[in-house]
Structures are given as structure tokens and as C-alpha cells.
Amino acid sequence: MNRILSFVFASATTIGLAFNASASDFITLASTTSTENSGLFSGILPQFTSATGIQVRVVAVGTGQAFEIARRGDADSLLVHDTSGEQRFIENGFASERVDVMYNDFVLIGPADDPANVSAANSAADAFAAIADARAPFASRGDDSGTNRAELRFWKNAGIEPVGRWYRELGSGMGPTLNTAAAMDAYVISDRATWVAFKNRQNLTLLFEGDEVLFNQYGSLLLSEQKHPHLKHDLAKQWHNWLISEAGRQAIANFKVNGQQLFFPNAK
Amino acid sequence: MTSLNVPMMDAALIAPLPSLHFDDVAFSHQGELLLGPCSFTLDGVGPTLVMGPNGAGKSLMLRLAHGLISPTQGSVSWSCGERPRQAMVFQQPVLLRRSALANLTHALAVNNTPRKARMPLAREALARFGLAARADTPARVLSGGEQQRLALARAWALSPSVLFLDEPTSALDPAATKAVEAAVQEFHQRGTRIVMTTHDLHQARRLAGDVLFLSGGKVREHTSAESFFNGPASSEAQAFMAGELIE
Amino acid sequence: MENNNALYVALSLVLNLDATLYQIVILSLQVSLLAVLVAAVIGFPLGAAVALWRFPGRGGAIIALNAMMGLPPVVAGLTVYMLLSRAGPLGEWGLLFTPSAMVIAQVVLVLPILAALSRQKVEELLGEYQEQFISLNMSRSRMMPTLLWDARFALLTILLAGFGRASAEVGAVMMVGGNIEGVTRVMTTAIVLETSKGDLPLALGLGIVLLTLVMLVNAGAYVVGELTKRRMG
């Protein structure tokens, strides 16, 4: 009984401590699953922490939810990839400043036998039109994430409204969507980082890449001090500035998976 | 178990027994009259044996007397004004899922017995009813006879002024029945008012000081054991005795 | 082949118990056990009280408790999220994305199970004991501890059901904990993360480790229960 009590006591204190211990020297960062799943944060955060002593706690969710978390004042900083959404966020007064941090790009993934022949396409618009023409199964995130919003933009560019049994809205994150696409041999759009780190490819392979419209820009936002005075704005600012500093850019550029650079710093 | 350590003496000499008074008591359930109205007083030394055929209302009367249920009409009262200390032993003993000893200490704790006094009282009661060796045995793995003795020991530890017993031996074999009857005598000699139901004429003969005879929810006769067994006055009791004797 | 692979991964995870996995396992146990403990301290007396007392709206309360047993974890998570969010009523506490928030969410999930099932069990036992209790002149509040103690073996099983629900759910802890590495990452959220990375063998391997843990807790409780049952009846 004593042992049980001491375990309970230890647990209660541990949990209390986990919450209190570094109460002053950490920030909560709302970001997207694509950055987390690729392993980018495990790659660069230790460098930031050792330089500044600030821990970064990453809550990785879809871009839509990341905006929501920041809007409610539950995160100190925001790193997402939906430039127009980010600008609207500033217009609505929730953030005071946005900077370009890095980009990666979207890649079109599909079954190796490529029934829509997208690998022969000259542009992203051609590739998307080919999928729609062939009525080949396409797996869409359908979760209002940054990737999902980008995908809808690509369809629009191709002059296509994606409807029909071949177009499947999954309402899932990037990883689950790739898992589903692998299971049903569907085409799918993914950020390169998640794709390179993804392990359950089965028949899927990279079929189309390189068109400039497929670039995926990440931005860091400083949140509004007026709306949420309780946030750790000073610490968040250090993080924001580090990302676009020489050290931060180096860290991002040096992060590689399977020898491949996934994110390209482009802070101005 | 049959060792009677208390000196034999007339119960009435120890302390006056609280007398029980039923005043026009009736009990109905969903419009159906199940008992009464009846009025009687138990003020003799007893033991009082409540007799009657099945469905006569014996158990119901006992529960009304003990206060487990309230009469829908009339009142139950005691000579001493307030409700005397009392206990009840059921046909099927209700025992807690704990050791025999813990069943007793629980009852004593509920009874506000000082903590220090509980253990000695409980052990003494277990020993008195031949259960000393079973103190740490889970109550619910005891034999039927042992369980009933444990229920009696629990009642004993509470030193009630009144003890109700509802057909306490109907599920027991002759040896266990004998032990229960000896226990009842012991309570009686300690100065406890005994009110017990039975349908066993022989048992009633062995134990009764007075007999309360019920049938059809009515008290037909309340008389001394001697006059009851020599020839009951009511026709219902006569029929009951005749039936019992024939069987 | 995938299964063999996962078993192998699970085994090597356990054998090379690295600090990260150890931390995740310990946090999972701490959060779920603490949640179940808190839920028991509130839920068992609550269940017993509903069994013992008659009050207006009692039937409604029982139906509500029973229905809440099926509360989807995500809904519990969302509710706790809204409460603990800075924009919510308890935002001042600053608990969102901490283990404490995960404990709170799991308490919300487990409490109805403990209360509803203990209510049922205690009521059953009360039916058996009631006459004896009245005979002993016990008040209802005095009956409560006696009934809870005598129902202890059933309550242990109920406790395990609660622990199973707490340790298996992912929706609520994901939402209020945020799956932050080293802070709020537990077994289930780690499994979701590895699944979304497409590392299915690792995800399944973690699943096997989780299952083994839950089985160990259950086995421990079973042995304790059987031993005391043999002793106490």
C-alpha cells in the first residue's frame, strides 16, 4: 500500500513538475503536421535551445487548427504554410508580423503504373487535368489544412472542379492520407518532406514535381500582444528571429532525410 | 456450543424486560390489507413464539415490531418510551463479505462501541457461540449452521434488550437447530426479550413462554405456552395444531 | 510478415528500452493511473450515493451516467480543451498542453464508467443488505462505506475497465495534450504519430508494448484480487 501511495505521490508531483518546472523558459509553438512528421523540429530545435536556453513545445496539427489554437491564445508562436491565410490572420489583428522562413514543395504521388500518365505532363495544371480526365482515384486531405488549400488551388489552376466518385475527401492528416492512398492506389498531393520521410509507400511513387506553382512557403508569425497579453512574446520573438537568422537558416538547410535536403530557407 | 456459562436465573430478576405494545396496527400494500388491525401487548418474560400457518403474517409482524417497516395504521410502542436496543436474526442470515470477526466488529462500530472495546467483545461473542476457531474465516464460506450462529453472535455482541428471530432454524439440520435453540435460551437467561417466529410445534413447545397465534393476517390468540399447548381456544389454532399433528 | 515485423520491433523496443520510450511509457501510466484514481475517489462515492438516496430526477441522473459511459473521447477532449483554453473559463490556470490537462480529460472519460457501474453494483448489494442495515439502525451515509468495501472485488474490476478506457483512448489526450515530444507524448499519441509517418511496424510495435503494459496492470490487479478474495471471501 505504501508503495502504491508513493507511486501516486510521485506521479502527482511529476505531473505538477512537468507543468511547472520550466514554466518560464519554454514556448508553445503551433505548427503543422508536415514539419513535425518530417522530423524537422527534432533536427533544429536542439540548436535553438542550446543557443537560447528556450525550449520549444510543438503542437503539430492541421494548419486550420493551428490558426484556431493561436486565435484562442493557446500558443505563443505560429509556423504554418498558408500564405494568404497568414495574411488574413494579420488583417484580423491576431498577429503583428509575418516573415517567410523556408519553403519546400508539393509533389504529386501516385501508383507506379500511372494510369493517368501524369509523369508525362508538362505542368502541374496538365497533370491535374490528366487525373480528372482519366477519372483516376485521387485522395484529398479534405481537412482545410495548408496542403488541402494548396491542392484546391491546383485544381482551380487546371480549370477543374473536382467532383465525382474518383475524388475522395478523407478528412485526415497528411500521413493517414498517404496511408489510405497507398491502400487504394490513388493519386495524392503531398509536401515533399512528409513524402521523403514516409515509410509505408507500397505501390506509390513520385510522379510529378518541379513546377513553381507547387512551391510550399512556410511563414512564422508574431502573435498580437494586444489580443493576448499573457503570451510569452519575448521568448516567441527570439524564436521568430532565430528562424530567419544565419544560424537558423543554416540549421534548416542542414536538416536532411536520407541525404536529401527537405526545406530551403528563404528569409529575406 | 451448548455450554451455558451464565448462571441460571430468572430473566425478570436481572432487569425488567421492555414490553412491546401494538395499538390497532395494520399494514396494507397496494390497497391489500396484509396484517391486522391488531392490538396486543408483550409484557411477560417470554420467550414469545409467534406461530401460524404460512402466509399468516408472522414475518410481517416481526418486521413491524422491529421497525424494518412502518405500519400503515396504528402504532408500535415500547414501555420504556424510546426504542430499546434490539437486534434481529433472519431466516437467511445477512452476512457481510468479510471475516466472521470483521462482521462483528463492523456491527459494534456501527453501534458506536468504543474502538478498544470492539475486539474483546467480538472475540467473546464468537467464543460463546463456538466460532472462536472460525474468526478469520470469510463469513460467507461458513456452513449454514455456522452462519446462523454468527448472526446470533453478532446480535449477542450488541447486547440488545429485545431479540427478534424470524424462522432462524427452518433451513438447518437438527444439530444446528439444537445449537440455535440453546443460543435462544442463553439470550433469554441474559434478560433479553425474545420474539421468534416458527412453524415447528415441537420447537415452540421447547422454547415458548407465551404464544402469539396468527392466521389470515389476524392475531387469533395470545396466551401462555402451557394453556396453548393444553388446548388452544381459537378454532384456527385448533385446526393448525390438528393439521400439524396429523402431518 | 508485417506482424512478425511489428513483434520484432516491439521486442527490440523493450529490450533496448531507450530514454524516450521509457519516458513515454511512464507518462502514459502516470496520467492514466492518476486519472483513474481521481475518478475513483469521486466516482465510487457518487455511484454509491445515487444507489442509496432517493431524490427527484434520480432516474434521469442514472440514464445520464449510463449514457456518458459512451462519451466519445474526442468530445470529452474538445470540452476540456474549450474549458482550459486561454479563451475559455479556466484559461487562467494555463493547463492546456500539459499532463494535468490530460489527466483532467481522462477523468471526464472514466468518471461516468466508475460511477455508473458502481451505482449498479452497490444497488444490487444494498438489496441484499438493506434489512440487516436497518436492523443495525444504520444511516444511509453510514451504509456507504460498508457497501463500497463489501463491493471491493467488483469495484476492482470496474477500476480496471476505467483504466482500460483511459489508457486506450487517444482523441482526448491528443487534443488537450498536443502530443508534445517529451512533455505530453503518451503511448497512444505516439502510435498515431508513427502511423501518420507511415512507420506501421513501429506503430504496431508501440501498440504491442501498450497492450503488454495494460495486461501487466490487469494481471497485477487480478492476482491481488484473487489473493485477498481467498483470504477474505
PDB file of C-alpha atoms in Angstrom, chain B residues 86-193:
ATOM      1  CA  GLN B  86     -32.749  -4.563  19.616  1.00  0.00           C
ATOM      2  CA  ALA B  87     -31.437  -6.969  17.032  1.00  0.00           C
ATOM      3  CA  MET B  88     -32.893  -9.386  14.544  1.00  0.00           C
ATOM      4  CA  VAL B  89     -31.802 -12.754  13.224  1.00  0.00           C
ATOM      5  CA  PHE B  90     -33.182 -13.580   9.810  1.00  0.00           C
ATOM      6  CA  GLN B  91     -34.149 -16.875   8.234  1.00  0.00           C
ATOM      7  CA  GLN B  92     -31.307 -16.366   5.774  1.00  0.00           C
ATOM      8  CA  PRO B  93     -28.532 -14.669   7.747  1.00  0.00           C
ATOM      9  CA  VAL B  94     -27.288 -11.499   6.036  1.00  0.00           C
ATOM     10  CA  LEU B  95     -23.525 -11.515   6.469  1.00  0.00           C
ATOM     11  CA  LEU B  96     -21.006  -9.058   5.127  1.00  0.00           C
ATOM     12  CA  ARG B  97     -18.329 -10.175   2.691  1.00  0.00           C
ATOM     13  CA  ARG B  98     -15.677 -10.150   5.379  1.00  0.00           C
ATOM     14  CA  SER B  99     -14.265 -12.467   8.004  1.00  0.00           C
ATOM     15  CA  ALA B 100     -16.502 -13.720  10.813  1.00  0.00           C
ATOM     16  CA  LEU B 101     -14.662 -11.465  13.238  1.00  0.00           C
ATOM     17  CA  ALA B 102     -14.946  -8.412  10.967  1.00  0.00           C
ATOM     18  CA  ASN B 103     -18.707  -8.966  10.740  1.00  0.00           C
ATOM     19  CA  LEU B 104     -18.885  -8.494  14.497  1.00  0.00           C
ATOM     20  CA  THR B 105     -16.508  -5.568  14.776  1.00  0.00           C
ATOM     21  CA  HIS B 106     -18.432  -3.838  11.977  1.00  0.00           C
ATOM     22  CA  ALA B 107     -21.717  -4.192  13.865  1.00  0.00           C
ATOM     23  CA  LEU B 108     -20.022  -2.904  17.033  1.00  0.00           C
ATOM     24  CA  ALA B 109     -18.558   0.054  15.166  1.00  0.00           C
ATOM     25  CA  VAL B 110     -21.980   0.897  13.746  1.00  0.00           C
ATOM     26  CA  ASN B 111     -23.295   0.610  17.314  1.00  0.00           C
ATOM     27  CA  ASN B 112     -20.757   3.251  18.428  1.00  0.00           C
ATOM     28  CA  THR B 113     -18.935   0.836  20.691  1.00  0.00           C
ATOM     29  CA  PRO B 114     -15.580   2.405  21.634  1.00  0.00           C
ATOM     30  CA  ARG B 115     -12.841   1.168  19.320  1.00  0.00           C
ATOM     31  CA  LYS B 116     -10.823  -0.526  22.046  1.00  0.00           C
ATOM     32  CA  ALA B 117     -13.781  -2.495  23.343  1.00  0.00           C
ATOM     33  CA  ARG B 118     -14.782  -3.934  19.951  1.00  0.00           C
ATOM     34  CA  MET B 119     -12.205  -6.656  19.539  1.00  0.00           C
ATOM     35  CA  PRO B 120     -12.614  -8.256  23.001  1.00  0.00           C
ATOM     36  CA  LEU B 121     -16.415  -8.111  22.733  1.00  0.00           C
ATOM     37  CA  ALA B 122     -16.335  -9.658  19.264  1.00  0.00           C
ATOM     38  CA  ARG B 123     -13.979 -12.448  20.317  1.00  0.00           C
ATOM     39  CA  GLU B 124     -16.025 -13.165  23.410  1.00  0.00           C
ATOM     40  CA  ALA B 125     -19.203 -13.455  21.338  1.00  0.00           C
ATOM     41  CA  LEU B 126     -17.535 -15.726  18.771  1.00  0.00           C
ATOM     42  CA  ALA B 127     -16.225 -17.977  21.536  1.00  0.00           C
ATOM     43  CA  ARG B 128     -19.633 -18.119  23.218  1.00  0.00           C
ATOM     44  CA  PHE B 129     -21.208 -19.444  20.016  1.00  0.00           C
ATOM     45  CA  GLY B 130     -18.417 -21.904  19.284  1.00  0.00           C
ATOM     46  CA  LEU B 131     -16.882 -19.886  16.455  1.00  0.00           C
ATOM     47  CA  ALA B 132     -13.534 -18.916  18.012  1.00  0.00           C
ATOM     48  CA  ALA B 133     -11.639 -21.098  15.565  1.00  0.00           C
ATOM     49  CA  ARG B 134     -13.526 -19.553  12.632  1.00  0.00           C
ATOM     50  CA  ALA B 135     -12.770 -15.931  13.480  1.00  0.00           C
ATOM     51  CA  ASP B 136     -10.684 -15.292  10.366  1.00  0.00           C
ATOM     52  CA  THR B 137     -12.782 -17.395   8.003  1.00  0.00           C
ATOM     53  CA  PRO B 138     -14.760 -15.435   5.416  1.00  0.00           C
ATOM     54  CA  ALA B 139     -18.301 -15.336   6.783  1.00  0.00           C
ATOM     55  CA  ARG B 140     -19.826 -16.454   3.540  1.00  0.00           C
ATOM     56  CA  VAL B 141     -17.923 -19.715   3.290  1.00  0.00           C
ATOM     57  CA  LEU B 142     -19.170 -20.868   6.716  1.00  0.00           C
ATOM     58  CA  SER B 143     -21.758 -23.661   6.800  1.00  0.00           C
ATOM     59  CA  GLY B 144     -25.439 -22.767   7.159  1.00  0.00           C
ATOM     60  CA  GLY B 145     -25.423 -23.593  10.861  1.00  0.00           C
ATOM     61  CA  GLU B 146     -22.240 -21.622  11.467  1.00  0.00           C
ATOM     62  CA  GLN B 147     -23.632 -18.654   9.566  1.00  0.00           C
ATOM     63  CA  GLN B 148     -26.747 -18.619  11.734  1.00  0.00           C
ATOM     64  CA  ARG B 149     -24.606 -18.875  14.871  1.00  0.00           C
ATOM     65  CA  LEU B 150     -22.513 -15.985  13.582  1.00  0.00           C
ATOM     66  CA  ALA B 151     -25.700 -13.952  13.137  1.00  0.00           C
ATOM     67  CA  LEU B 152     -26.588 -14.831  16.747  1.00  0.00           C
ATOM     68  CA  ALA B 153     -23.089 -13.915  17.937  1.00  0.00           C
ATOM     69  CA  ARG B 154     -23.426 -10.559  16.157  1.00  0.00           C
ATOM     70  CA  ALA B 155     -26.717  -9.962  17.936  1.00  0.00           C
ATOM     71  CA  TRP B 156     -25.140 -11.072  21.222  1.00  0.00           C
ATOM     72  CA  ALA B 157     -22.236  -8.644  20.896  1.00  0.00           C
ATOM     73  CA  LEU B 158     -24.717  -5.777  20.594  1.00  0.00           C
ATOM     74  CA  SER B 159     -26.362  -6.816  23.944  1.00  0.00           C
ATOM     75  CA  PRO B 160     -29.868  -5.992  22.793  1.00  0.00           C
ATOM     76  CA  SER B 161     -32.808  -5.758  25.193  1.00  0.00           C
ATOM     77  CA  VAL B 162     -35.003  -7.311  22.530  1.00  0.00           C
ATOM     78  CA  LEU B 163     -34.125 -10.012  20.028  1.00  0.00           C
ATOM     79  CA  PHE B 164     -36.311 -10.899  17.071  1.00  0.00           C
ATOM     80  CA  LEU B 165     -35.778 -14.185  15.277  1.00  0.00           C
ATOM     81  CA  ASP B 166     -37.554 -14.988  12.027  1.00  0.00           C
ATOM     82  CA  GLU B 167     -37.691 -18.752  11.420  1.00  0.00           C
ATOM     83  CA  PRO B 168     -33.996 -18.997  12.315  1.00  0.00           C
ATOM     84  CA  THR B 169     -33.831 -22.781  12.042  1.00  0.00           C
ATOM     85  CA  SER B 170     -36.036 -23.516   9.062  1.00  0.00           C
ATOM     86  CA  ALA B 171     -33.017 -24.158   6.806  1.00  0.00           C
ATOM     87  CA  LEU B 172     -30.913 -26.016   9.348  1.00  0.00           C
ATOM     88  CA  ASP B 173     -30.342 -29.665  10.216  1.00  0.00           C
ATOM     89  CA  PRO B 174     -31.280 -30.991  13.687  1.00  0.00           C
ATOM     90  CA  ALA B 175     -27.853 -30.489  15.270  1.00  0.00           C
ATOM     91  CA  ALA B 176     -27.597 -26.892  14.069  1.00  0.00           C
ATOM     92  CA  THR B 177     -31.199 -26.318  15.129  1.00  0.00           C
ATOM     93  CA  LYS B 178     -30.344 -27.525  18.615  1.00  0.00           C
ATOM     94  CA  ALA B 179     -27.443 -25.092  18.815  1.00  0.00           C
ATOM     95  CA  VAL B 180     -29.658 -22.181  17.783  1.00  0.00           C
ATOM     96  CA  GLU B 181     -32.285 -23.145  20.355  1.00  0.00           C
ATOM     97  CA  ALA B 182     -29.611 -23.277  23.077  1.00  0.00           C
ATOM     98  CA  ALA B 183     -28.483 -19.811  21.986  1.00  0.00           C
ATOM     99  CA  VAL B 184     -32.038 -18.528  22.244  1.00  0.00           C
ATOM    100  CA  GLN B 185     -32.217 -19.869  25.797  1.00  0.00           C
ATOM    101  CA  GLU B 186     -28.972 -18.133  26.587  1.00  0.00           C
ATOM    102  CA  PHE B 187     -30.292 -14.794  25.330  1.00  0.00           C
ATOM    103  CA  HIS B 188     -33.418 -15.375  27.395  1.00  0.00           C
ATOM    104  CA  GLN B 189     -31.455 -16.044  30.540  1.00  0.00           C
ATOM    105  CA  ARG B 190     -29.378 -12.951  29.946  1.00  0.00           C
ATOM    106  CA  GLY B 191     -32.550 -10.916  30.199  1.00  0.00           C
ATOM    107  CA  THR B 192     -33.390 -10.338  26.574  1.00  0.00           C
ATOM    108  CA  ARG B 193     -36.953 -10.215  25.369  1.00  0.00           C
TER     109      ARG B 193
END
